[in-house]
Each structure stands twice: as structure tokens, then as C-alpha cells.
Short mmCIF file of C-alpha atoms in Angstrom, two decimals:
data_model
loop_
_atom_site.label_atom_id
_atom_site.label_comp_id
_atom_site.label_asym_id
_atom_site.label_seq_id
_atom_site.Cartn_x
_atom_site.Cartn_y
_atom_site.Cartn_z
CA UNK A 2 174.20 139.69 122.90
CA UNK A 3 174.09 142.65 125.08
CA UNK A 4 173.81 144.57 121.66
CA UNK A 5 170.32 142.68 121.49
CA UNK A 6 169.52 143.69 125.21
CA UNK A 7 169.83 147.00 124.55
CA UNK A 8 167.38 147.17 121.47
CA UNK A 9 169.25 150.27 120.23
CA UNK A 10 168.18 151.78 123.34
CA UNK A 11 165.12 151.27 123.85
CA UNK A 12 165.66 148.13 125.87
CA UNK A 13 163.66 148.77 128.59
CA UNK A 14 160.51 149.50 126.56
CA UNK A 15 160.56 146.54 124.22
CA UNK A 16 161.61 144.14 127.78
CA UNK A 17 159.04 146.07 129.62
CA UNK A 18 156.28 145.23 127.04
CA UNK A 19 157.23 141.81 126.52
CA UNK A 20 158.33 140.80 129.90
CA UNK A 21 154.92 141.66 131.39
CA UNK A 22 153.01 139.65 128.51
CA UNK A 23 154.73 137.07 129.29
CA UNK A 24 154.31 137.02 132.77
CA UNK A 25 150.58 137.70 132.65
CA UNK A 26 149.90 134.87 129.67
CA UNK A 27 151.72 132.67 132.06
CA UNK A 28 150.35 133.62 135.49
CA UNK A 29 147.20 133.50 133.96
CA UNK A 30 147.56 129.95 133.06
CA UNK A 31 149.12 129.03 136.65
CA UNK A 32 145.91 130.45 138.08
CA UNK A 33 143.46 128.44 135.62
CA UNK A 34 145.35 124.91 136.46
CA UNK A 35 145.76 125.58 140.28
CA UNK A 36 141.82 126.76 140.00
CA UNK A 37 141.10 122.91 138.29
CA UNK A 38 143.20 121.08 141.02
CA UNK A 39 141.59 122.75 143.72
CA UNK A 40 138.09 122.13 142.53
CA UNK A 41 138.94 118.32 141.62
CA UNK A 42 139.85 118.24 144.88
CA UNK A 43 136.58 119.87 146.66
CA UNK A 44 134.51 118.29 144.52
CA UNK A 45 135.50 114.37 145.35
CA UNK A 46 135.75 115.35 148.99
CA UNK A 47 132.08 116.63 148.63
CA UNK A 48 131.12 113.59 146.68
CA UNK A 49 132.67 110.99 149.63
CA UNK A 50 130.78 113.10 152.25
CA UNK A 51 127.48 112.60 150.85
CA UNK A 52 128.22 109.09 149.97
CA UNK A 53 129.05 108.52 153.46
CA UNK A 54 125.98 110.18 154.76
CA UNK A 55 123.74 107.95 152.01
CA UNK B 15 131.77 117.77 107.13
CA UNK B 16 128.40 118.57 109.20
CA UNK B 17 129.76 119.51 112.61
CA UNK B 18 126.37 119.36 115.38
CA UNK B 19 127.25 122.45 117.16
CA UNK B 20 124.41 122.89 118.77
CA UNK B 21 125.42 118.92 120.65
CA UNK B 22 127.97 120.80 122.25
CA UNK B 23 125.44 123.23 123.57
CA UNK B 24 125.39 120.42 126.37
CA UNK B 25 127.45 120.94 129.21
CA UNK B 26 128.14 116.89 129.07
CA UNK B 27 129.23 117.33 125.47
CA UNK B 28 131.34 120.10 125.86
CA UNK B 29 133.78 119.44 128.91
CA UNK B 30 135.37 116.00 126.97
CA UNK B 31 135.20 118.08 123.39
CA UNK B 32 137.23 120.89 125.27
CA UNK B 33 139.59 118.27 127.22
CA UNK B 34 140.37 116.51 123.74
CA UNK B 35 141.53 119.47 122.02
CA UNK B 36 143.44 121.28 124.83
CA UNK B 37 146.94 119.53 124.24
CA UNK B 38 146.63 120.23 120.75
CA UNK B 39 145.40 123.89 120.93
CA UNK B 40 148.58 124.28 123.88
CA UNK B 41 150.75 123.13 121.53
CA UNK B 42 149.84 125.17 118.77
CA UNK B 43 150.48 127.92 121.33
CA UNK B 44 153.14 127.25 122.36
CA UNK B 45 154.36 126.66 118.90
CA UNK B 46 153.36 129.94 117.27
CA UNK B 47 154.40 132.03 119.82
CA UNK B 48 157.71 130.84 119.46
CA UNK B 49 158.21 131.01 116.30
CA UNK B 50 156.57 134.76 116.02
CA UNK B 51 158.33 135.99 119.06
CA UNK B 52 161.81 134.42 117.09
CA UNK B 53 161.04 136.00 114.00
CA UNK B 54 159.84 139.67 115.62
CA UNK B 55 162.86 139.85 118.12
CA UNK B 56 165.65 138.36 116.36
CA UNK B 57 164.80 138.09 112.00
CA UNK B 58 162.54 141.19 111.74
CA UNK B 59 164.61 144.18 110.21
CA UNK B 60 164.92 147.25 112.21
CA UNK B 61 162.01 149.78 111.51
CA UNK B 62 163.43 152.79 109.18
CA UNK B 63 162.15 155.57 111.73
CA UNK B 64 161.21 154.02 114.74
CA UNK B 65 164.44 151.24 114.71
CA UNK B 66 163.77 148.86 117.53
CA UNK B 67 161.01 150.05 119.64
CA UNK B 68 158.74 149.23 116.95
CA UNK B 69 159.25 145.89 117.82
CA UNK B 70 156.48 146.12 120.66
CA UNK B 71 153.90 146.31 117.76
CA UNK B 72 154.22 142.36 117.59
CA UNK B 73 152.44 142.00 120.58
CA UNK B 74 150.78 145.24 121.01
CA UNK B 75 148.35 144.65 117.98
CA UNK B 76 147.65 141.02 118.83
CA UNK B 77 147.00 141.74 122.35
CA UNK B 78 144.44 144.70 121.35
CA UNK B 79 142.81 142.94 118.55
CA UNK B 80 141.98 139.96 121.12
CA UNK B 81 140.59 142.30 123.26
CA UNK B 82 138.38 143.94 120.75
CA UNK B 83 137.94 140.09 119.29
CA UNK B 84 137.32 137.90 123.06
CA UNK B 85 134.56 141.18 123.53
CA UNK B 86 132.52 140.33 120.50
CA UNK B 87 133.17 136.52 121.07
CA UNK B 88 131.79 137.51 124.93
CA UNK B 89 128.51 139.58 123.57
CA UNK B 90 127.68 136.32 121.11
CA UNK B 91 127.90 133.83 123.98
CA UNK B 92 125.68 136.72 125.90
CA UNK B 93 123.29 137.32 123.31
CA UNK B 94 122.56 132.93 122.90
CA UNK B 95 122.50 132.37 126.40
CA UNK B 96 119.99 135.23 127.04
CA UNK B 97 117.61 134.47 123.23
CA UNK B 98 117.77 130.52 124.02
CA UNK B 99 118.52 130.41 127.58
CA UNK B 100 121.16 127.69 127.24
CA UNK B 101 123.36 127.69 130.32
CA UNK B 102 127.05 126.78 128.33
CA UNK B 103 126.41 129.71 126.60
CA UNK B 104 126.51 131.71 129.39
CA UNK B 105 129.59 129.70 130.56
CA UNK B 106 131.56 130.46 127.54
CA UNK B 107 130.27 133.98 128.11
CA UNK B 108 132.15 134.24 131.90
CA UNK B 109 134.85 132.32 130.84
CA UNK B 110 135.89 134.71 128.03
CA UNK B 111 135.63 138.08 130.20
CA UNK B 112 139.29 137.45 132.37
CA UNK B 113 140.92 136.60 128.77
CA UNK B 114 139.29 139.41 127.41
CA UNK B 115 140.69 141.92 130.32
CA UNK B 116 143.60 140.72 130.31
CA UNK B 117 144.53 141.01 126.69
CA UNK B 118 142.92 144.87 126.71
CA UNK B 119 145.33 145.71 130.05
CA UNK B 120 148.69 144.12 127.84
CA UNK B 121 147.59 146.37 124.76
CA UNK B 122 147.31 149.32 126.99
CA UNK B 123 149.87 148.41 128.72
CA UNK B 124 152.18 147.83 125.58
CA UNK B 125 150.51 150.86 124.35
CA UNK B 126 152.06 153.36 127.01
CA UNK B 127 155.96 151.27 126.88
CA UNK B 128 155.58 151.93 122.79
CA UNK B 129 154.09 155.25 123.20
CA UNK B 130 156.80 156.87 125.76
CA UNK B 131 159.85 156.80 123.73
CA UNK B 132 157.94 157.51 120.46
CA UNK B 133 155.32 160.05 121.12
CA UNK B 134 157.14 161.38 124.05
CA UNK B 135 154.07 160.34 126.48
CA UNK B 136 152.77 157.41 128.33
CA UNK B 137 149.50 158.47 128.23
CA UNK B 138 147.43 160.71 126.42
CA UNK B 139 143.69 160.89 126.25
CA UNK B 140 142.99 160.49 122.73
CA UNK B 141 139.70 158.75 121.24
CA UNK B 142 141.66 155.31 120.56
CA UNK B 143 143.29 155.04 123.68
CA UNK B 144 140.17 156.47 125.78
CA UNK B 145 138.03 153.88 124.03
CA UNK B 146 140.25 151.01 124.66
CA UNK B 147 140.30 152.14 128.34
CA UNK B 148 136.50 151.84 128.11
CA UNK B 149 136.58 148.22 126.98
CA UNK B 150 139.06 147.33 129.83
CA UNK B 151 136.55 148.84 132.46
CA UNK B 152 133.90 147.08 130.56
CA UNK B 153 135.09 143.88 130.97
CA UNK B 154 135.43 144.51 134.63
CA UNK B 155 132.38 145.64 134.82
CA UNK B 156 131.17 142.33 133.70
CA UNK B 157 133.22 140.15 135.56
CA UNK B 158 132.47 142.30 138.54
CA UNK B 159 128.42 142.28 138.10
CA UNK B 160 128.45 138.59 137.81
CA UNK B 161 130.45 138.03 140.97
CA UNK B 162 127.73 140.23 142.58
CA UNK B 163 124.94 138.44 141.90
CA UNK B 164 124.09 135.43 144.08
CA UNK B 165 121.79 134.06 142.32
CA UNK B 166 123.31 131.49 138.77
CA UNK B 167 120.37 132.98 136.87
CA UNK B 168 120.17 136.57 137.23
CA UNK B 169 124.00 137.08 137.28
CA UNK B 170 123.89 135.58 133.79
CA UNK B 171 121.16 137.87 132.23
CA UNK B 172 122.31 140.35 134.26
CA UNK B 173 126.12 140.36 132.78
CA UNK B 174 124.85 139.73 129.71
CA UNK B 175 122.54 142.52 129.05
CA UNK B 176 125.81 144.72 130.25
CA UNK B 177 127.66 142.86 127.70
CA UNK B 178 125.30 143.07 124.93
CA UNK B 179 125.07 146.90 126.12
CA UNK B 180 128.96 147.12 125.81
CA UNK B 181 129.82 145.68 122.06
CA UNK B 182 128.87 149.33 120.60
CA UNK B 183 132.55 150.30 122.33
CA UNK B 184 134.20 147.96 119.42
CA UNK B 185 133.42 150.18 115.98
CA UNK B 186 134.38 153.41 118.16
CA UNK B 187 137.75 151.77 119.16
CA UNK B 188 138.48 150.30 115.49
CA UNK B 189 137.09 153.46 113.73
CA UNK B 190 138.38 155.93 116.12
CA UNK B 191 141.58 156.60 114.50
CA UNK B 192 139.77 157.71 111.27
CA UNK B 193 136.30 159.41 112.76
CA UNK B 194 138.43 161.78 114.97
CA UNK B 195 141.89 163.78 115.33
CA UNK B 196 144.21 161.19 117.22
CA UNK B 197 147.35 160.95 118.14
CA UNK B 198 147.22 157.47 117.78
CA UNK B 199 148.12 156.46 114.05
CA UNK B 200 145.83 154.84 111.52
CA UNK B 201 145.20 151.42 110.82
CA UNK B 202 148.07 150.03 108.95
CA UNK B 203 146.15 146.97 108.02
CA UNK B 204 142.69 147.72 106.66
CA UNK B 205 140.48 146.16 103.97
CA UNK B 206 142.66 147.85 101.37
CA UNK B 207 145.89 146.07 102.04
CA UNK B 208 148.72 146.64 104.59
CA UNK B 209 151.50 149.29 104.95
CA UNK B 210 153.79 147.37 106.41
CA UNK B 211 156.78 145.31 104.64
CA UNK B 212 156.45 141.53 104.40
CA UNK B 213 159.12 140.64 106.73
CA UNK B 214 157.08 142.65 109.61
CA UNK B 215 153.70 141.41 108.67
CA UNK B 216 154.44 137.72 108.95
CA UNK B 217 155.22 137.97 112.80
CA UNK B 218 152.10 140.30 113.83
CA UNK B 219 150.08 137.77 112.06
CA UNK B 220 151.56 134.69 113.42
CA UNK B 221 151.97 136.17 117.20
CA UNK B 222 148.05 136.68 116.44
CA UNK B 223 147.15 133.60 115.88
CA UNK B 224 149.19 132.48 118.55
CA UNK B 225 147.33 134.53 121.17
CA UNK B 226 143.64 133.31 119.84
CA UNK B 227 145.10 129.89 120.53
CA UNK B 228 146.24 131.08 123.64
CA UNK B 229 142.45 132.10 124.63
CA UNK B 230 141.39 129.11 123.28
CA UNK B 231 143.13 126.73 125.64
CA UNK B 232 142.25 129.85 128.87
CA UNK B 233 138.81 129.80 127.79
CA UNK B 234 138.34 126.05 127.28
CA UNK B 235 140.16 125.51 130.71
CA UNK B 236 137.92 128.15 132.45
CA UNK B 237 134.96 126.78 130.99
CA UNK B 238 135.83 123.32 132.23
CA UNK B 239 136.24 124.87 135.57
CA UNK B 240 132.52 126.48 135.27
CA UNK B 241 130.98 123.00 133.92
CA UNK B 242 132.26 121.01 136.83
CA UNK B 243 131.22 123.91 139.81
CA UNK B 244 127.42 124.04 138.05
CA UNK B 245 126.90 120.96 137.24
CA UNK B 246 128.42 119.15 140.10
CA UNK B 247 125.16 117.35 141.09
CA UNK B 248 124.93 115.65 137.16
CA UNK B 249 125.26 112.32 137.25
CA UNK B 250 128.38 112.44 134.59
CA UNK B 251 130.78 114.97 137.07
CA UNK B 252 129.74 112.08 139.55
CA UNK B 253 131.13 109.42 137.83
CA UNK B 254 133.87 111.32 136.17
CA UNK B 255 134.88 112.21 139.82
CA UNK B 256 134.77 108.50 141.16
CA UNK B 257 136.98 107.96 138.15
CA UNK B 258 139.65 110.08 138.98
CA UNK B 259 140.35 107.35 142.13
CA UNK C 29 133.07 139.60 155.87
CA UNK C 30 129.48 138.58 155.66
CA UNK C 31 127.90 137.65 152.16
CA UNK C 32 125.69 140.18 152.09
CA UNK C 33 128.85 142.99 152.96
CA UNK C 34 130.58 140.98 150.24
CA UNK C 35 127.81 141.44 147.79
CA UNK C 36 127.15 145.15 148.44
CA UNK C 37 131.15 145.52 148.13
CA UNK C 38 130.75 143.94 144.85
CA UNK C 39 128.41 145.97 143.62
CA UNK C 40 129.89 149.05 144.94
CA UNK C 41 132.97 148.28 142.92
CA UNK C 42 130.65 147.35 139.77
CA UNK C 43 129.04 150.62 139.97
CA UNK C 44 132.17 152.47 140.61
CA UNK C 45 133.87 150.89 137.08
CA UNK C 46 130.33 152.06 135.74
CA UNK C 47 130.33 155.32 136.38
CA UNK C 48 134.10 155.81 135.76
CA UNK C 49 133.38 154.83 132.41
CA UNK C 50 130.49 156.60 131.79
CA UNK C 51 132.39 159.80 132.79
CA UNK C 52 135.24 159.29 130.87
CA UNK C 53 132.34 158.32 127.77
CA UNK C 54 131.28 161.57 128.56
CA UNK C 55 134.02 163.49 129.01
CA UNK C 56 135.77 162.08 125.93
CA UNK C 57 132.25 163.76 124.13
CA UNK C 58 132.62 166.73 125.20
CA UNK C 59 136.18 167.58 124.23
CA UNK C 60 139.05 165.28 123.82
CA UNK C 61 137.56 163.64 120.61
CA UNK C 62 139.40 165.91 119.03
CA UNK C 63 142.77 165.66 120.56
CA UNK C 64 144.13 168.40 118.21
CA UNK C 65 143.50 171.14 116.05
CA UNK C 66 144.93 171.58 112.70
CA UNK C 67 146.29 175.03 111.60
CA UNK C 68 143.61 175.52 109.23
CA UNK C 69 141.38 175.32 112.50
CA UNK C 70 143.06 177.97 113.77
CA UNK C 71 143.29 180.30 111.21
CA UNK C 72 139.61 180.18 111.14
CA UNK C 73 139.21 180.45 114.54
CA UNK C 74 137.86 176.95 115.18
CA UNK C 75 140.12 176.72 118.01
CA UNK C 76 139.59 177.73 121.74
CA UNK C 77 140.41 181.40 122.77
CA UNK C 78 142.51 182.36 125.62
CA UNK C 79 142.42 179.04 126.48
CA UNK C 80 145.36 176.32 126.12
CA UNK C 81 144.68 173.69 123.39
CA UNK C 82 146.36 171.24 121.16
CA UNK C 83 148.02 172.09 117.70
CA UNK C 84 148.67 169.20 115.33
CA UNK C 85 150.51 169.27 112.47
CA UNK C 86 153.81 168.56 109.92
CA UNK C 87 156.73 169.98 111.49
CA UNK C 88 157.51 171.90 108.21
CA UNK C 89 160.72 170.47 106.60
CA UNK C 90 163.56 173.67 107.56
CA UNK C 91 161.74 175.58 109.72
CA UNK C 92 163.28 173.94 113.23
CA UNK C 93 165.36 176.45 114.78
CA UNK C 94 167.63 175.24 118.22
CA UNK C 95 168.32 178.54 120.28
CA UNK C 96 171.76 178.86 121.80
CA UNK C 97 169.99 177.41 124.73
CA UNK C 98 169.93 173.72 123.71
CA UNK C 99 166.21 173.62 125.07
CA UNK C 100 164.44 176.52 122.92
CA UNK C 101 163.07 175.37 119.87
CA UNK C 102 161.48 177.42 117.26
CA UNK C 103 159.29 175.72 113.99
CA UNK C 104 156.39 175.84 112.06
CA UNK C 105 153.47 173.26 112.33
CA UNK C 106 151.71 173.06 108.73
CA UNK C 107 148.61 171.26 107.26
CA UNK C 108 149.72 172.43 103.81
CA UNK C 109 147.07 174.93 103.98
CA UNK C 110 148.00 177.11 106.87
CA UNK C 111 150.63 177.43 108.96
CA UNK C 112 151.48 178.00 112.86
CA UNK C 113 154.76 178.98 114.21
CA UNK C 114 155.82 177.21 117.80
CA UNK C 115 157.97 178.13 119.91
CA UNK C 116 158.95 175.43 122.85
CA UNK C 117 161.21 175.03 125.66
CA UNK C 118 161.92 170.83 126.72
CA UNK C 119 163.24 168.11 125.71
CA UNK C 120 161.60 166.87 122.12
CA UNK C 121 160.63 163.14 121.93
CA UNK C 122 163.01 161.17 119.87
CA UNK C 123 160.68 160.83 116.69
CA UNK C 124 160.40 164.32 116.45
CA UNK C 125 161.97 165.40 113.16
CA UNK C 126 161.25 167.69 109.59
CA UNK C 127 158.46 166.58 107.52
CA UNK C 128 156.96 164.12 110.82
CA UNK C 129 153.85 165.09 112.38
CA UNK C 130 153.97 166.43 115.81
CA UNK C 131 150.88 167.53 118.51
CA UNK C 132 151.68 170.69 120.60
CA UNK C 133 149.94 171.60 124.16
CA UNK C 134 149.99 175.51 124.30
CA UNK C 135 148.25 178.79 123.28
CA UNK C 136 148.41 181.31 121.13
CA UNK C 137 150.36 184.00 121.59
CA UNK C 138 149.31 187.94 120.51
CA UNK C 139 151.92 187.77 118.01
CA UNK C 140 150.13 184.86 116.87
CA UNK C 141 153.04 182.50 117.91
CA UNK C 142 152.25 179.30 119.29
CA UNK C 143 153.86 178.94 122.64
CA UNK C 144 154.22 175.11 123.52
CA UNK C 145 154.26 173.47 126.99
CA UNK C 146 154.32 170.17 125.11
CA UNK C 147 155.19 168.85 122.44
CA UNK C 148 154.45 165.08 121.30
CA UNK C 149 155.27 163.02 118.14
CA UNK C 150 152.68 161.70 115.86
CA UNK C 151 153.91 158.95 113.81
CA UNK C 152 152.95 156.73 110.80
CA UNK C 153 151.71 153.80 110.43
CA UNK C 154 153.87 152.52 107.85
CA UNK C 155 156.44 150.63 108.25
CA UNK C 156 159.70 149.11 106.68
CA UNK C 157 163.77 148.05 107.04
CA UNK C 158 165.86 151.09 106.28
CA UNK C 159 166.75 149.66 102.37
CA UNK C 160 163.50 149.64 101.30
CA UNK C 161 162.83 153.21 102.64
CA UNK C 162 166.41 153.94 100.32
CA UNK C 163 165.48 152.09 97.65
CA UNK C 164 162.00 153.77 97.55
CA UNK C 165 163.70 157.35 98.23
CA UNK C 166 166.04 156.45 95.22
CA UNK C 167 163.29 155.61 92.87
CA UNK C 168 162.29 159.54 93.74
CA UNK C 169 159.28 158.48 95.93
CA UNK C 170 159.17 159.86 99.61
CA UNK C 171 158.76 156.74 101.82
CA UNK C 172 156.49 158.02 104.22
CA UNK C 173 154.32 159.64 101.37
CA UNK C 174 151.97 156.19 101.41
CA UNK C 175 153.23 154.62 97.55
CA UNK C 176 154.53 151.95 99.79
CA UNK C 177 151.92 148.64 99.51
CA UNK C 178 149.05 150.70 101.23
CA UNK C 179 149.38 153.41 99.22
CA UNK C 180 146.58 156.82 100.12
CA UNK C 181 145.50 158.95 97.14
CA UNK C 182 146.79 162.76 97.84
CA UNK C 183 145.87 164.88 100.14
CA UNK C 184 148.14 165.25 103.51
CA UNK C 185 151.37 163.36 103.75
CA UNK C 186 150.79 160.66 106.01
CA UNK C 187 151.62 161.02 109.42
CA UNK C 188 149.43 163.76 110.26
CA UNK C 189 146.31 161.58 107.93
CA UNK C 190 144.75 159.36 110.34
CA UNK C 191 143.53 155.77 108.92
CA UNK C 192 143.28 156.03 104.71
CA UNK C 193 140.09 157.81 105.77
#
């Protein structure tokens, strides 16, 4: 296992380049769904005010 | 089977289309980047001269062919929302640009961890790597002269026109390698074949396909987010929003 | 910050990613589209003049010479037309090896010596497990000599040939 962490010893290039793919891919994701909740959110509130108001 | 692509040109049409097919396009994802990341980690032989550090090719290549891919994708969008003024077109077209970015930072990125220990450089400013650079900045250019513009209208024909301006950056990057002295290498997979064994091909292809899924499900989901902020007065986000309780 | 500061920020930034890649268009015109020159350049005076520049080659298979140093290095860059002796003092990247292609930062020495700040590997872009590089060795064909699936008609051995071009 730690033979596999080391990548024959380039390790911290191969981690390096995959780690921050995969936190990217993912944070980008994160963003895109928080991003839809919060706009669900706005939007209905919005909708109620001006329903209210009619 | 006739597919009516142009009813999806409706904003309406689109957003359930897109909601339908994002569980399946996230699991195809999720799927195929398993599998390739398995296969290019762990059952990929070691490279003869390069041993494990070629390994970052699995995702370098994938991440800088979607960039060069999401930018043409981005100047189609740009060039049918500006000819026939059709507003999802112009969506699609702001939705692709993050993707787009972000896939041409990772191959630079990827670029400079694979290029250290093998070249003996992080950085050098060769054509291929100064043209990739380009598209990065172009994309941010993009995103950036959108956000500037007030106005819906004129930030879409104005990103657009930058857009369209911006696709002759893709031949230079892809023929680079072969129009000038680099010290980037050539293409190993070009319309003659591939010079790479079998065993390393399969992974760079499926991690590929894995990562267009992947924009597939970002770009649906952004576009979704883009339907329901311009369109918020249609009478079909109104109802969709009284639905959601 | 008010809208309109916000816009004008905006823009400022757009422009500012604008004209950095316009200058780097340019600049990347002007002189680093060709990120080295080959020895034939040299020998016919294609390269720059009192002036440092880049040197690309093959690292010509027996020429690399370690000093008693450890650091100084001493070989000859080749484009099997002309070649270019170096002579460097650093640590070589790892790929570095005979019969590989390799890009040196220097100038041209009097002696007409290459003297090398720095040196950088160029590699392939083939690639294959260790066996079939054996196997294809054994069957008297040099693996990185493009047989393998690709395959490029003559000319260079790859690794200095960009592309199949």
C-alpha cells in the first residue's frame, strides 16, 4: 500500500494532479447544487411576496 | 428516431428534458470515472521510460481535450444565440464557460505536476502550453464580460462575439505541437492511429468520456439555474415553484 | 460597493485578462514559437548571436561525460545532421538520458561549445509497459524509433519529431 503511495517516487506529482481534480470536479458540483437551493429558495419567497401584495 | 431539437430551443422544454436525464448522466459519471481512475491507478502497467508519473496523462488529456471541446461547444451555443437570437442558446453558451475554465486550469495544472519531474520544469513558455494559457484567459474573459454587462441582451452578444472571436485559439493549441519547435510532445493520438499500448489507451478514453459526462450533468445543472433566474416571471417557473410546497 | 463601481471593476478585470492575452499572443509571435533551435540552425547561423537561446536536440548516445564534480556534465546535442557540444553545471531532470531528446538554455561559446544554464527533457509521446519495449528491442526494433502502433516514416528518431508532422 504505501508502495502505491509512493508511485515509484513520484507520489506527490501523480497525488498532486489527481487530488486537485478531484477536489475541483467536486467543489464545482457543491457550488452548482448550493447555487439551485438558494435560488429555489429566493424565488418562492419572491413569488409569496407578490402574491401577498396581489 | 426524429429527435425535435429545435423543441428544446424552449426554455420550458429544456429545464424538465435536462432534470430527466441528470440522474442518469451522474451516474454514468460517476460510473466511468471509477472505473477509469481503477484501471489508470491500479491495472495500467508502469510506463517503460517515464514509470509512474505518466500516470497523470489519464486525466491530463481528458481535462485538456474538454477544454479545447466545452470552447467549441461554447462558440456553437454563441454563434445560434447571436444568428437566431434564441435566448437558451445563449444559456447553454454561459453555462458552458465555468466548465470550460475549469477543465483548461486542471490540464494546466496537471500539465506543470507531469511536466516537473519529467522535463525538469513547471513551466515553460512553449507554443502548446502558451496557447492553452490563452484559452484559460479566454474563458475568463467571457465569463468576466458577461458579468459586466447589466443589461440580459447585450451581455449575451457581447460574450458571444468574444467567444466566436476566441475559437481560432483551438487549431493553434491542437496543431501547435506540429506547426512549431515545442517542448511539449506530439500528439500520440492523431487520425493515423495511436502510440500508445492498449492497456493505457482504454483508461484515457474512458476517464474522457467520463469527464464529458461530467460537463454534461455541470452544464445541464447550470443551465437549470439560468432558466429559472430569466424566466422567473413565466407562468411554468410559477407553478413549478407553488409545486415545490 | 455601488453597481456602477462593481461594473467598472468588472470590466477593468475583463480588459485586464484581454490585454494579458493579447500580449502574451503577441509575445509568443515574436519569439517563443520557436522554443528551440536545432543544431542544424546553428550551424547555419539561424540562431541568435551573443545572445542566450535554446538548443534542442538528441543527447547523442555516448557522448555524456560526468566531471569529477558530480554536477559538470559534458555531451553532444545532435539532429543527425549537425552536432553541438554542451557543457552544463546542475542537476539533470530525471528523463534525461542517451538517445532522449533534451532542450538547453545557454550560448555559444568561442570555442563553439554550448554552455548550458538549463537543461530540460523532451520526451515522446509513445508509450508502453516495460515488456513490450523488450520484446520490441528483442525483435531488433528500437522502441522509441515509432514501429510501435503509430509508427512515423524516417526522418528524426522520435522524441526530438514533434506530432507525425
Amino acid at each position: 500500500m504505501a508502495e502505491f503511495f509512493h508511485m515509484g517516487g513520484y507520489g506527490l506529482y501523480v497525488w498532486g494532479s489527481y487530488g486537485v481534480v478531484a477536489v475541483f470536479l467536486a467543489l464545482e458540483l457543491i457550488f452548482l447544487a448550493r447555487r439551485k437551493q438558494a435560488l429555489l429558495e429566493r424565488l418562492t419567497a419572491l413569488r409569496e411576496m407578490e402574491e401577498d401584495k396581489s | 428516431m426524429a429527435i425535435h431539437w429545435t423543441k428544446y430551443s424552449a426554455p420550458s422544454a429544456f429545464y424538465p428534458m435536462a432534470g430527466r436525464s441528470l440522474p442518469w448522466l451522474a451516474a454514468g459519471t460517476l460510473l466511468l470515472t471509477a472505473v477509469g481512475v481503477y484501471m489508470g491507478l491500479f491495472s495500467a502497467p508502469t510506463d517503460y521510460k517515464q514509470g509512474e508519473a505518466y500516470r497523470i496523462m489519464f486525466i491530463h488529456v481528458p481535462a485538456a481535450w474538454m477544454s479545447m471541446w466545452l470552447y467549441i461547444v461554447m462558440a456553437a451555443y454563441a454563434g445560434l444565440g447571436l444568428v437566431y437570437n434564441t435566448r437558451m442558446a445563449h444559456m447553454l453558451a454561459a453555462a458552458t464557460a465555468p466548465t470550460g475554465a475549469i477543465f483548461a486550469f486542471l490540464a494546466l495544472w496537471t500539465g506543470a505536476f507531469w511536466g516537473r519531474p519529467m522535463w525538469g520544469a513547471w513551466w515553460v513558455w512553449d507554443a502548446r502550453l502558451t496557447s492553452e494559457l490563452i484559452l484559460f484567459f479566454l474563458y475568463l474573459g467571457v465569463m468576466a464580460l458577461r458579468a459586466a454587462i447589466d443589461d440580459r441582451q447585450r451581455a449575451d452578444r457581447a460574450s458571444a462575439l468574444l467567444a466566436l472571436v476566441g475559437v481560432v485559439n483551438v487549431p493553434i493549441i491542437y496543431f501547435s505541437v506540429k506547426w512549431w519547435n515545442t517542448l511539449h510532445q506530439g500528439a500520440t493520438i492523431d487520425f493515423s492511429g495511436s502510440k500508445m499500448d492498449r492497456s493505457m489507451l482504454w483508461p484515457m478514453l474512458i476517464l474522457t468520456v467520463a469527464f464529458w459526462l461530467y460537463s454534461f450533468v455541470t452544464i445541464f445543472l447550470r443551465a437549470r439555474c439560468e432558466i429559472l433566474e430569466r424566466e422567473r416571471h413565466a407562468e411554468w417557473v410559477g407553478e413549478l415553484l407553488d409545486n415545490r410546497g | 460597493m455601488k453597481p456602477r463601481q462593481k461594473r467598472f471593476a468588472l470590466v477593468a478585470i475583463g480588459l485586464v485578462a484581454l490585454a494579458g492575452a493579447g500580449t502574451l499572443v503577441v509575445n509568443a509571435m515574436r519569439s517563443n514559437l520557436v522554443f528551440f533551435f536545432s543544431p542544424s540552425d546553428v550551424m547555419e547561423g539561424k540562431a541568435p548571436h551573443n545572445k542566450a537561446f535554446r538548443l534542442g536536440g538528441l543527447v547523442e548516445a555516448g557522448s555524456v561525460q560526468r566531471q569529477a564534480d558530480g554536477l559538470t556534465v559534458h555531451f553532444v546535442v545532435t539532429d543527425m545532421k549537425k552536432s553541438v557540444p554542451v557543457a552544463y553545471k546542475g542537476i539533470l531532470p530525471d528523463m534525461f538520458s542517451e538517445g532522449q531528446g533534451a532542450v538547453a538554455q545557454g550560448r555559444m561559446g568561442a570555442d563553439g561549445t554550448f554552455t548550458a544554464s538549463e537543461v530540460l527533457a523532451k520526451h515522446d509521446e509513445k508509450y508502453m509497459p516495460p515488456e513490450v519495449a523488450d520484446a520490441l528491442e528483442r525483435a531488433g526494433k528500437d522502441p522509441s524509433k515509432g514501429q510501435h502502433p503509430g509508427g512515423q516514416p524516417g526522418g528524426m528518431p522520435s522524441g526530438m519529431q514533434n506530432g507525425g508532422a
